Short mmCIF file of C-alpha atoms in Angstrom, two decimals:
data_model
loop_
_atom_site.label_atom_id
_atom_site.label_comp_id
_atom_site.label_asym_id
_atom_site.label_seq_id
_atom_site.Cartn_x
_atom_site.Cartn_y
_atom_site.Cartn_z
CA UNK A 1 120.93 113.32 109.19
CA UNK A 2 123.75 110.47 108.29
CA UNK A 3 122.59 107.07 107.93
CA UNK A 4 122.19 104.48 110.49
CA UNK A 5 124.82 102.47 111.15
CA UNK A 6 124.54 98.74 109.50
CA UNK A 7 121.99 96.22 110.39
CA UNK A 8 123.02 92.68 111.47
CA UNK A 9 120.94 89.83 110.02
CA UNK A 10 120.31 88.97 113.76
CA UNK A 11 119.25 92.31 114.34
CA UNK A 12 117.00 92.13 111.52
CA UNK A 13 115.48 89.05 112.98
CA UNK A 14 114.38 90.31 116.15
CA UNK A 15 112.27 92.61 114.49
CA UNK A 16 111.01 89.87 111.95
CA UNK A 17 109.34 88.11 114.96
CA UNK A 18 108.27 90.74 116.38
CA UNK A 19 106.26 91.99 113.76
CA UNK A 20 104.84 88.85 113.28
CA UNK A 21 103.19 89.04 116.78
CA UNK A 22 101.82 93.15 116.26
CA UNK A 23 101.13 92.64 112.80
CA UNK A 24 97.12 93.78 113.57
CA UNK A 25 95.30 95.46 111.29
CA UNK A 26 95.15 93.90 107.88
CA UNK A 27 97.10 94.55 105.09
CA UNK A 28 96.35 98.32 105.54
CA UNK A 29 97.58 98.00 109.76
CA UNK A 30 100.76 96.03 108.47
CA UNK A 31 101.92 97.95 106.12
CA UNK A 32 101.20 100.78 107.74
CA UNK A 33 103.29 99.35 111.01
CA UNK A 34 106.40 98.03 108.48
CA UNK A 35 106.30 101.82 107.47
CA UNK A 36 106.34 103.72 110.56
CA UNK A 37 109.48 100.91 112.16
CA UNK A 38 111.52 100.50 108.89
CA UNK A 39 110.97 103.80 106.89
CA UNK A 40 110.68 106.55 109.80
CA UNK A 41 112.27 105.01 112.78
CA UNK A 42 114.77 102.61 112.06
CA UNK A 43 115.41 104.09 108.61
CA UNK A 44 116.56 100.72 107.18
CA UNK A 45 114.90 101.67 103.95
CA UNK A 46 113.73 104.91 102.23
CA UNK A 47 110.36 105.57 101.14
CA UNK A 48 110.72 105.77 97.83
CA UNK A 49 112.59 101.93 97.85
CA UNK A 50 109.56 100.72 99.90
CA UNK A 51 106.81 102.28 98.07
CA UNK A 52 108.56 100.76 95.18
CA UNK A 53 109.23 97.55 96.43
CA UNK A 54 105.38 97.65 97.71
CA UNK A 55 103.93 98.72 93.91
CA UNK A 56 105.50 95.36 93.14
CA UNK A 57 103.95 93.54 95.64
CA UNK A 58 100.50 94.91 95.42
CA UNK A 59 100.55 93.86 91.68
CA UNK A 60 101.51 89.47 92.99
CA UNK A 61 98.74 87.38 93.68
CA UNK A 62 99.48 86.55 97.92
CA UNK A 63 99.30 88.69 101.08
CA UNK A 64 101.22 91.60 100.18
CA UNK A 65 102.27 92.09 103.61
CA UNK A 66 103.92 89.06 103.91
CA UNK A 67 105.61 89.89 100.46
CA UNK A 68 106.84 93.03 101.32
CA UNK A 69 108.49 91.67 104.46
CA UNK A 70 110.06 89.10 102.28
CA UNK A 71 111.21 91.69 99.90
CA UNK A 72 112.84 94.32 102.49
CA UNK A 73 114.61 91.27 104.16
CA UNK A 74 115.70 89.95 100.85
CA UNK A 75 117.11 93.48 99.69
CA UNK A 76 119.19 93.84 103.12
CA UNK A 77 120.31 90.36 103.64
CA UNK A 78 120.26 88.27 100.47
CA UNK A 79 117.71 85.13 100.16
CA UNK A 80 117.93 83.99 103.54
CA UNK A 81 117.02 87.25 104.76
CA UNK A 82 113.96 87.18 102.61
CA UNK A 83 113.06 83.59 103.70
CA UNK A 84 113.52 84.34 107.28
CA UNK A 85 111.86 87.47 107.07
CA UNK A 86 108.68 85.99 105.17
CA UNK A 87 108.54 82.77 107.45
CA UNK A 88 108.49 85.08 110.83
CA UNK A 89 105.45 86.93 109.65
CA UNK A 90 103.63 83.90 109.19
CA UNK A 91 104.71 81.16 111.99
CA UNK A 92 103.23 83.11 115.07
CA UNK A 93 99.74 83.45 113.55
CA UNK A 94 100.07 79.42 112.32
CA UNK A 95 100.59 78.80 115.93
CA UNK A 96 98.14 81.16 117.27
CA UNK A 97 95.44 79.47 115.10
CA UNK A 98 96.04 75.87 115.69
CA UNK A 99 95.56 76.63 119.31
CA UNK A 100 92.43 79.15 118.97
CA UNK A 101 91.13 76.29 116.40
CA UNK A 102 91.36 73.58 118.65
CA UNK A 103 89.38 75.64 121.37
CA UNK A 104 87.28 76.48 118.92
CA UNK A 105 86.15 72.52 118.21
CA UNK A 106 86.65 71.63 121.26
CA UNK A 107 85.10 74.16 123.96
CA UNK A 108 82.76 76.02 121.21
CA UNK A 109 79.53 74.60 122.65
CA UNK A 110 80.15 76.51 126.19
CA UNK A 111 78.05 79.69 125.97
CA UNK A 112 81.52 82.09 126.62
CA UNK A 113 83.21 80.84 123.66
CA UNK A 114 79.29 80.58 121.19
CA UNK A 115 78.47 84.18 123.01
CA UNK A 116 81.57 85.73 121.43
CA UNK A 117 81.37 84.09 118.07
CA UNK A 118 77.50 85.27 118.16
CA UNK A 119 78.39 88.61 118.28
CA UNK A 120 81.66 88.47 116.07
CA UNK A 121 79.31 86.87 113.25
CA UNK A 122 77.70 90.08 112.78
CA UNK A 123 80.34 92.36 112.82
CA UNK A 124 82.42 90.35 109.92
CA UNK A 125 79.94 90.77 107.70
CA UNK A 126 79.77 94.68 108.82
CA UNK A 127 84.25 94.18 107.84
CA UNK A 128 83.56 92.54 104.74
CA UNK A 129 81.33 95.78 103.35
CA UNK A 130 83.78 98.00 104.67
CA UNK A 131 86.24 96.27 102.54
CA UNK A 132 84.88 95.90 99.44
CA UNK A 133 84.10 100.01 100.10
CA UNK A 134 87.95 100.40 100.71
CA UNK A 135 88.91 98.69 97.75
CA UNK A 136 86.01 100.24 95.77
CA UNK A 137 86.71 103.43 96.69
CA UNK A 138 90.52 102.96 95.45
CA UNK A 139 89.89 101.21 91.99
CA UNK A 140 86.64 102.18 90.62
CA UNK A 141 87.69 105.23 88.80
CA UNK A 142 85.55 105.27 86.05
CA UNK A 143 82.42 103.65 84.24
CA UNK A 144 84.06 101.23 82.63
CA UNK A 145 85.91 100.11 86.00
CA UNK A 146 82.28 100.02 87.64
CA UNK A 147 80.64 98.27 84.98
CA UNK A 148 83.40 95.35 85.32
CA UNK A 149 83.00 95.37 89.06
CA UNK A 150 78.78 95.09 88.24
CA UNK A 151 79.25 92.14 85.90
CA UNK A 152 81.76 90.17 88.47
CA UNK A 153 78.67 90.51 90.86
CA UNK A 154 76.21 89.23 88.58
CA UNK A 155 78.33 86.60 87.59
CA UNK A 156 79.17 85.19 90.72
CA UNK A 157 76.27 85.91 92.47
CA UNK A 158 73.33 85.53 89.68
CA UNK A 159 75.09 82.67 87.45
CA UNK A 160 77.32 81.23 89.83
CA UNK A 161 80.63 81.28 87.51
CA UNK A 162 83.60 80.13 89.22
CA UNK A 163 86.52 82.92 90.73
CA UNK A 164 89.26 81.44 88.53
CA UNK A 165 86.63 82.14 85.39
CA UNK A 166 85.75 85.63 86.34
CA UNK A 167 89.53 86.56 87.05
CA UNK A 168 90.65 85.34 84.00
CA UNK A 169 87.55 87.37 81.72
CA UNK A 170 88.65 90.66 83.89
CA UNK A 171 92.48 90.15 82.74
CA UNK A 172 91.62 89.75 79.45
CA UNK A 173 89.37 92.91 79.29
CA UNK A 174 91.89 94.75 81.06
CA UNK A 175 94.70 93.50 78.60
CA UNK A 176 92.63 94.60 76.00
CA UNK A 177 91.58 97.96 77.25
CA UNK A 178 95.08 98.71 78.00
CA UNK A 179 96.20 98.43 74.38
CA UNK A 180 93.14 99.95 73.46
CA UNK A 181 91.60 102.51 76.09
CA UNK A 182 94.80 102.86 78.24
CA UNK A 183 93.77 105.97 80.42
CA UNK A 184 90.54 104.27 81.50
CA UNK A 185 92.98 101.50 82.93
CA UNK A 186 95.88 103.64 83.58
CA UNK A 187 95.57 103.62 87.44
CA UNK A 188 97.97 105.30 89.34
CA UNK A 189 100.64 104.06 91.79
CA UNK A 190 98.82 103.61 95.06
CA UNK A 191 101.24 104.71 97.68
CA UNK A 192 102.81 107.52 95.98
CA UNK A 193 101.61 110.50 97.20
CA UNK A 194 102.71 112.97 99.84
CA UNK A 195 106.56 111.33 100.06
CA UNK A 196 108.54 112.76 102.80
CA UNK A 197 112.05 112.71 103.65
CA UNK A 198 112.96 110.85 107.02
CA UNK A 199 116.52 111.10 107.03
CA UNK A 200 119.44 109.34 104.96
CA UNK A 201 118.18 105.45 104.90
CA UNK A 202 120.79 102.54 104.89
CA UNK A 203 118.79 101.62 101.45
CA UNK A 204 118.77 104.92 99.93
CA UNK A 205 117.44 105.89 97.07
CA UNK A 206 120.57 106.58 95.25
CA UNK A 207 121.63 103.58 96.80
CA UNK A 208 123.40 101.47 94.19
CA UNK A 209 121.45 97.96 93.88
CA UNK A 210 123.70 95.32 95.99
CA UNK A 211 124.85 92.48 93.48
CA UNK A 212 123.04 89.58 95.18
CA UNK A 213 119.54 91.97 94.16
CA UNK A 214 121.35 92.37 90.31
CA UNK A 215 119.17 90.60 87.96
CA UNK A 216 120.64 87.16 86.29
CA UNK A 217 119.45 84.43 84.55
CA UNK A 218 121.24 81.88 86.08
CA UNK A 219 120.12 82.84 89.44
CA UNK A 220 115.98 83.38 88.29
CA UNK A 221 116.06 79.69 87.16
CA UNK A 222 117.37 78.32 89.98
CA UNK A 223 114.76 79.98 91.84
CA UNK A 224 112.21 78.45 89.90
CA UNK A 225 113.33 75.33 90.02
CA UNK A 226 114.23 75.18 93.69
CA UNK A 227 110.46 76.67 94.19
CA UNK A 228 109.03 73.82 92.07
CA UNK A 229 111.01 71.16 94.06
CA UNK A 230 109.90 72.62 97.21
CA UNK A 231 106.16 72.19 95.26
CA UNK A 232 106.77 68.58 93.92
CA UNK A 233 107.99 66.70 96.72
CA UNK A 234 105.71 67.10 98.88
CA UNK A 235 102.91 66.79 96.89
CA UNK A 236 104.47 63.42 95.49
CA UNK A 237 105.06 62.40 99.48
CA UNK A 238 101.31 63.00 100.17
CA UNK A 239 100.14 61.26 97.08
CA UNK A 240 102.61 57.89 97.63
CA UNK A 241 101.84 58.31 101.59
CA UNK A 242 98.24 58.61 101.76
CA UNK A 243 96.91 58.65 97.94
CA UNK A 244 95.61 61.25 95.46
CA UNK A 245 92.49 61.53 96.92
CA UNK A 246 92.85 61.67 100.37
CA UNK A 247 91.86 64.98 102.45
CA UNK A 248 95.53 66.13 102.93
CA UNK A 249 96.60 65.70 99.35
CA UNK A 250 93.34 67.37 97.76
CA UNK A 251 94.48 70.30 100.40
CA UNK A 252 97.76 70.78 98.88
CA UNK A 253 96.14 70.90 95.37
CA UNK A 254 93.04 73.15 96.42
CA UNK A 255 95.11 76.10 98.37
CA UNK A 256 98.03 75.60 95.44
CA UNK A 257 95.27 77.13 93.13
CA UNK A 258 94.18 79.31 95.92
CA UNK A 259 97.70 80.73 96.12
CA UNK A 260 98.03 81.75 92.49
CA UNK A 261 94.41 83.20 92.71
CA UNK A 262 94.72 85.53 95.61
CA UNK A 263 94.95 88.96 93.61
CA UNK A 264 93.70 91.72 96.02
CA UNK A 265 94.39 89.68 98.80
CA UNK A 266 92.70 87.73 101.03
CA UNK A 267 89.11 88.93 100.71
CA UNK A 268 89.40 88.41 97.11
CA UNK A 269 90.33 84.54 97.86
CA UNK A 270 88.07 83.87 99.79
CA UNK A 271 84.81 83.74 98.22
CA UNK A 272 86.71 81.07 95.84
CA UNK A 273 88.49 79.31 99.66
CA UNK A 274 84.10 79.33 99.92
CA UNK A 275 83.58 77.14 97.18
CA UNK A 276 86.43 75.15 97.31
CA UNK A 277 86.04 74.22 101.35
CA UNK A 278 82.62 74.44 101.89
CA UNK A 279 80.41 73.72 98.82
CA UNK A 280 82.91 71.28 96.72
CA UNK A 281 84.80 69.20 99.54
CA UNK A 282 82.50 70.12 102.32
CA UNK A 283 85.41 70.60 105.07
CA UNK A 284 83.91 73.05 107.10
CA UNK A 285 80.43 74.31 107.17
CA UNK A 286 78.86 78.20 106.16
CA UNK A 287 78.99 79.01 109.70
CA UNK A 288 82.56 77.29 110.77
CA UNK A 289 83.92 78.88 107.58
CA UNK A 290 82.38 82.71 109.13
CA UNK A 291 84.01 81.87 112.72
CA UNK A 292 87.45 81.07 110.86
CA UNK A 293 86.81 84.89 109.58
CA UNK A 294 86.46 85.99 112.73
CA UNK A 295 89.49 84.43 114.27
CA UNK A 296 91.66 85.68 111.22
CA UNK A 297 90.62 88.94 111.97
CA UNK A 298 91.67 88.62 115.36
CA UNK A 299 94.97 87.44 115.65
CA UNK A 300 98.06 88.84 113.89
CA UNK A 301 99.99 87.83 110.71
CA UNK A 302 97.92 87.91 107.12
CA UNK A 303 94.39 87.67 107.28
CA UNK A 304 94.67 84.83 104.56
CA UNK A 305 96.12 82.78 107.38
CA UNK A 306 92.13 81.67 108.09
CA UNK A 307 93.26 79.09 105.47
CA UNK A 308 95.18 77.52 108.11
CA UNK A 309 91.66 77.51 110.32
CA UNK A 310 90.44 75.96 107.20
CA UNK A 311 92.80 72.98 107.10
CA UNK A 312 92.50 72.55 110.96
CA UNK A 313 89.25 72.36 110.99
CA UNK A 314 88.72 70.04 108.18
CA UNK A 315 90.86 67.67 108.97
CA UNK A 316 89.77 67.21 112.41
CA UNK A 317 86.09 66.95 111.99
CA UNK A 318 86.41 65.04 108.62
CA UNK A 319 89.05 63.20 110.99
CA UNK A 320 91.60 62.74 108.43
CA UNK A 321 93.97 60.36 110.13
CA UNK A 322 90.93 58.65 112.14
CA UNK A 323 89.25 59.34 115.17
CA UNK A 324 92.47 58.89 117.91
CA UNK A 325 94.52 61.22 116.17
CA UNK A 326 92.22 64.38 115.38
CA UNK A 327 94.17 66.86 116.53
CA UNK A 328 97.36 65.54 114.72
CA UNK A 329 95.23 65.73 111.93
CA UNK A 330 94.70 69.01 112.02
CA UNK A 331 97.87 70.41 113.08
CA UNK A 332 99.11 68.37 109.90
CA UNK A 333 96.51 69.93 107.72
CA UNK A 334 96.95 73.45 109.16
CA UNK A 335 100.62 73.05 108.59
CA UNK A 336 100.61 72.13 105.02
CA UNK A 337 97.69 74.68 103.57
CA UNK A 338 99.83 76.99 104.78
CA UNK A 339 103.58 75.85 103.18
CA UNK A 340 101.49 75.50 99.65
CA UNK A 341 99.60 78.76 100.50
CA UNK A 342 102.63 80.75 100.94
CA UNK A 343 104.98 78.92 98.56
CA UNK A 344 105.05 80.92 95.74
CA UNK A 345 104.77 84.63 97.55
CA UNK A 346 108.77 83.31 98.30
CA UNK A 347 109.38 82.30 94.47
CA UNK A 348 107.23 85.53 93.40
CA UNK A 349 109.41 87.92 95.40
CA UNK A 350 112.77 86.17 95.25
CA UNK A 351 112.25 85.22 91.38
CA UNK A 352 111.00 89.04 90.40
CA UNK A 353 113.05 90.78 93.14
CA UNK A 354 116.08 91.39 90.35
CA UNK A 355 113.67 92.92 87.55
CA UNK A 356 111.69 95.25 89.58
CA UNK A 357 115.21 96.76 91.03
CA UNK A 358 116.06 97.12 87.11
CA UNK A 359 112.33 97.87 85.96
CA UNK A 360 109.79 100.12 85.99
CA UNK A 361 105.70 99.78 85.71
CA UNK A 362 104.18 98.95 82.61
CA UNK A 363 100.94 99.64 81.49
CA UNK A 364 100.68 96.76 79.62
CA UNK A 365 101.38 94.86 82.95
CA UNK A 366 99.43 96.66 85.53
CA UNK A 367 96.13 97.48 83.26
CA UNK A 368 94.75 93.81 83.81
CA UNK A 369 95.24 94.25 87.18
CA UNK A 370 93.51 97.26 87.93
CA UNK A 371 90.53 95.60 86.01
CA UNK A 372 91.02 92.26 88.07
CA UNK A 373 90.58 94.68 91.24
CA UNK A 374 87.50 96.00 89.30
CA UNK A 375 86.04 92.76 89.61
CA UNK A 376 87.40 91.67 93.47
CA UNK A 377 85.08 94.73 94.10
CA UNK A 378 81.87 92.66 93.08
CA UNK A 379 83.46 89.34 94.11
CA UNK A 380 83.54 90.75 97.80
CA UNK A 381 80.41 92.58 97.78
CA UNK A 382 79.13 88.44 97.02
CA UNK A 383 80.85 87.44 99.89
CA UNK A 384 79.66 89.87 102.49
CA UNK A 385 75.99 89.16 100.92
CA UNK A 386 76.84 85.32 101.85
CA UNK A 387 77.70 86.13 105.65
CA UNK A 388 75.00 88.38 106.06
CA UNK A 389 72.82 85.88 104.65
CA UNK A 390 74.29 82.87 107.08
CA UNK A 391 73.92 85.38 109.99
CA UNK A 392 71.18 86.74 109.69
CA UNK A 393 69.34 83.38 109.12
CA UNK A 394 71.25 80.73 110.73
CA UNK A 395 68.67 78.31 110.15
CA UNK A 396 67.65 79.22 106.34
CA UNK A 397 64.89 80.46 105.32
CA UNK A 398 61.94 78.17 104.81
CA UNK A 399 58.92 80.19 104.83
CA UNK A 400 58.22 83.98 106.22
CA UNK A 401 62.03 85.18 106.06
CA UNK A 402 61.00 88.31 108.51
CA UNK A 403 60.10 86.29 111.53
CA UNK A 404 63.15 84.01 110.75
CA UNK A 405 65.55 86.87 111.27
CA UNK A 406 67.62 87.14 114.09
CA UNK A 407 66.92 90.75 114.73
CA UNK A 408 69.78 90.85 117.63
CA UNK A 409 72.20 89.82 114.98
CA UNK A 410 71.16 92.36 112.67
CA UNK A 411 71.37 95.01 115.50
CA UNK A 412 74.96 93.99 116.50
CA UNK A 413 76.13 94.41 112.83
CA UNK A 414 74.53 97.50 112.38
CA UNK A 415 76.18 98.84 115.67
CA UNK A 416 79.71 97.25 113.51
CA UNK A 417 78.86 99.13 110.45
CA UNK A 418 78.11 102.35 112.33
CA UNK A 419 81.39 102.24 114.58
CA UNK A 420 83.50 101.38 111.44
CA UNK A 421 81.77 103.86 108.66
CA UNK A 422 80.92 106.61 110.84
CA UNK A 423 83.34 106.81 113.48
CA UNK A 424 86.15 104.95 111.98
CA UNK A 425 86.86 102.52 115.00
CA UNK A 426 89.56 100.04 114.58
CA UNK A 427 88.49 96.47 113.40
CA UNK A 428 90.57 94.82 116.36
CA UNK A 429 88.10 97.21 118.74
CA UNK A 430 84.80 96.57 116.83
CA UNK A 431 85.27 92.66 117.16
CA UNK A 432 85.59 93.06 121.14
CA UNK A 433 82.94 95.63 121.77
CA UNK A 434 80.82 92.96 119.39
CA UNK A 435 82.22 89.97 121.14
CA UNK A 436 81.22 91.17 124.48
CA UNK A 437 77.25 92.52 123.40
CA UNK A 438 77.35 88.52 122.33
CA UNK A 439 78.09 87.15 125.65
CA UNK A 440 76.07 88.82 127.24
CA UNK A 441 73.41 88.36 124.90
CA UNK A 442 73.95 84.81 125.08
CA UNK A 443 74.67 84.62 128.98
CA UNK A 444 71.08 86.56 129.49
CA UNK A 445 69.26 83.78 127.35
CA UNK A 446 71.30 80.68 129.55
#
């Protein structure tokens, strides 16, 4: 089968956008969709390029989505390619949740809009076990992988150690066990099995690398110092405009960190967006910060776009820019968690693009992360311990926890946990069969 004939960067747009409204699913439903249009349809790229552009991607900190979107578009039509491609994955879900976070504040008392959130709750927490599950089931391998997953638990859960902390030990034990005890960390490519051959690919594999994708020094540090201007003036705009501690500047620092910390994507981030958001600044509450779950899981574009739910949110209850101008507020705020969210997934793939057409894996590289995942495993398992908790027991628990329960709640995410274990339903279906049993619920008790 001969190639297809040559993609326009126009052409390549169209598609760009309109992945970024079908991109359902997660990571898993994204990649999975990037795969069937680019690899077996289209045939833009082979599977062997995108498995090994993805290996790359899955090893960044960042949605990996997002990244591998940025990477393809990149490859096929130099850097603005990549930046186009990366930016139209992510604007229609930044729109989408501005709007849905407006509604959210401002109609979320009326018993439609707290019935569906009622029975969403329920069924996150139901997601969040499936994921940790998913991941488990991937990256625990062996003892040793299991008893690092244990210890990020304990840590997190029992001695409340920060993420950054707990990432950091992981890396380091993984570092060490690579050098060490390399085939307990030697994990193997995800991805990689059962290849098949679509057809001749415009990007080949024994397509030569084009020179704009040919590694050089020259261009790698003016990458990095482009992506460090595009970092330092508008942090230095926020603190000169409004001052270092003010809501929107403490943003930009908080999801900075956020952005570098996001190994095994957004679930793993999110116990640490918890902290950050809820228990240290106090933007949102436990329960607003479970709803912006919810909404991330249903609308397209990276799930780690409920940061952008964060910073609305926030900024608008906290009322940033006073009490006329709350919505600007949180437009403003949604907008700018999400430039320094997504920042450095451009530098990361633009930056590294060059070496990983040049290089291969390297244990010595990809040992810390599999112990990192190791230890997302147990950071996750936390996390869906903390929305079943806020669930559960909306109000705490102050004395007799069993009459405290909300035993509807508990039935709902059962009925998730059953429909997404045991008959495999998709999560996009699960939320609406769960949003409509919490309507009603809700509607029968108006």
């Amino acid at each position: 089968m001969n190639a297809p004939p040559p993609v326009s960067l126009w052409q390549a747009l169209k598609f760009w956008l309109k992945l970024g409204f079908i991109s359902f699913g997660g990571p898993a439903g994204q990649i999975a969709i990037m795969h069937q249009e680019l690899v077996e349809q289209r045939r833009w790229i082979s599977e062997k390029r995108f498995l090994h552009a993805l290996n790359y991607c899955m090893l960044l900190p960042g949605p990996e989505a997002q990244q591998l979107a940025t990477y393809i578009g990149w490859l096929m039509h130099r850097t603005w390619g990549g930046i186009l491609a990366g930016v139209l994955f992510v604007l229609p879900s930044l729109f989408i949740l501005i709007a849905l976070s407006w509604l959210y504040i401002a109609y979320g008392h009326l018993t439609l809009i707290a019935g569906i959130f009622y029975g969403i709750k329920p069924a996150v927490a139901a997601i969040v076990v499936q994921a940790a599950h998913r991941i488990g089931s991937r990256s625990l391998k062996n003892n040793w992988l299991w008893g690092i997953a244990i210890a990020a638990f304990i840590a997190i859960f029992a001695l409340h150690l920060p993420f950054p902390l707990i990432v950091s030990g992981a890396g380091i034990i993984g570092w060490l066990g690579g050098k060490f005890a390399p085939q307990l960390f030697n994990a193997s490519a995800r991805h990689q099995a059962n290849q098949k051959n679509y057809g001749a690919a415009l990007i080949d594999d024994a397509t030569p690398t084009p020179e704009h994708a040919k590694f050089r020094t020259a261009h790698l540090l003016l990458v990095i110092a482009c992506g460090l201007l595009l970092w330092i003036l508008p942090m230095l705009l926020l603190g000169i405009s409004f001052g270092w501690q003010h809501g929107f500047t403490q943003m930009a620092w908080f999801f900075t960190t956020a952005a570098l910390l996001t190994f095994g994507g957004a679930y793993a981030v999110l116990p640490y967006v918890y902290q950050g958001a809820v228990v240290n600044y106090q933007w949102l509450t436990p329960a607003q910060m479970i709803d912006g779950l919810a909404l991330g899981e249903t609308t397209p574009g990276p799930l780690i776009m409920v940061v952008a739910f964060v910073g609305f949110v926030g900024a608008y209850t906290q009322q940033f820019l006073g009490p006329e101008h709350v919505f600007l507020a949180g437009a403003i705020a949604a907008t700018l968690v999400t430039w320094f969210t997504f920042l450095p997934s451009f530098i990361f793939i633009l930056a590294g693009g060059p070496l990983v057409e040049s290089t291969q894996s390297n244990l010595h590289f990809t040992a810390p992360l599999t112990a990192i995942t190791a230890a997302i495993v147990g950071v996750i398992i936390n996390l869906a311990l903390f929305f079943a908790y806020h669930t559960l027991w909306p109000e705490g628990v102050t004395s007799g926890w069993l009459l405290q329960l909300d035993w509807i709640a508990l039935t709902i995410g059962v009925l998730a946990s059953g429909l997404l274990f045991y008959w495999k339903m998709s999560i996009i279906k699960v939320l609406g069969i769960c949003a409509v049993l919490g309507v009603a619920v809700k509607m029968l008790a108006h």
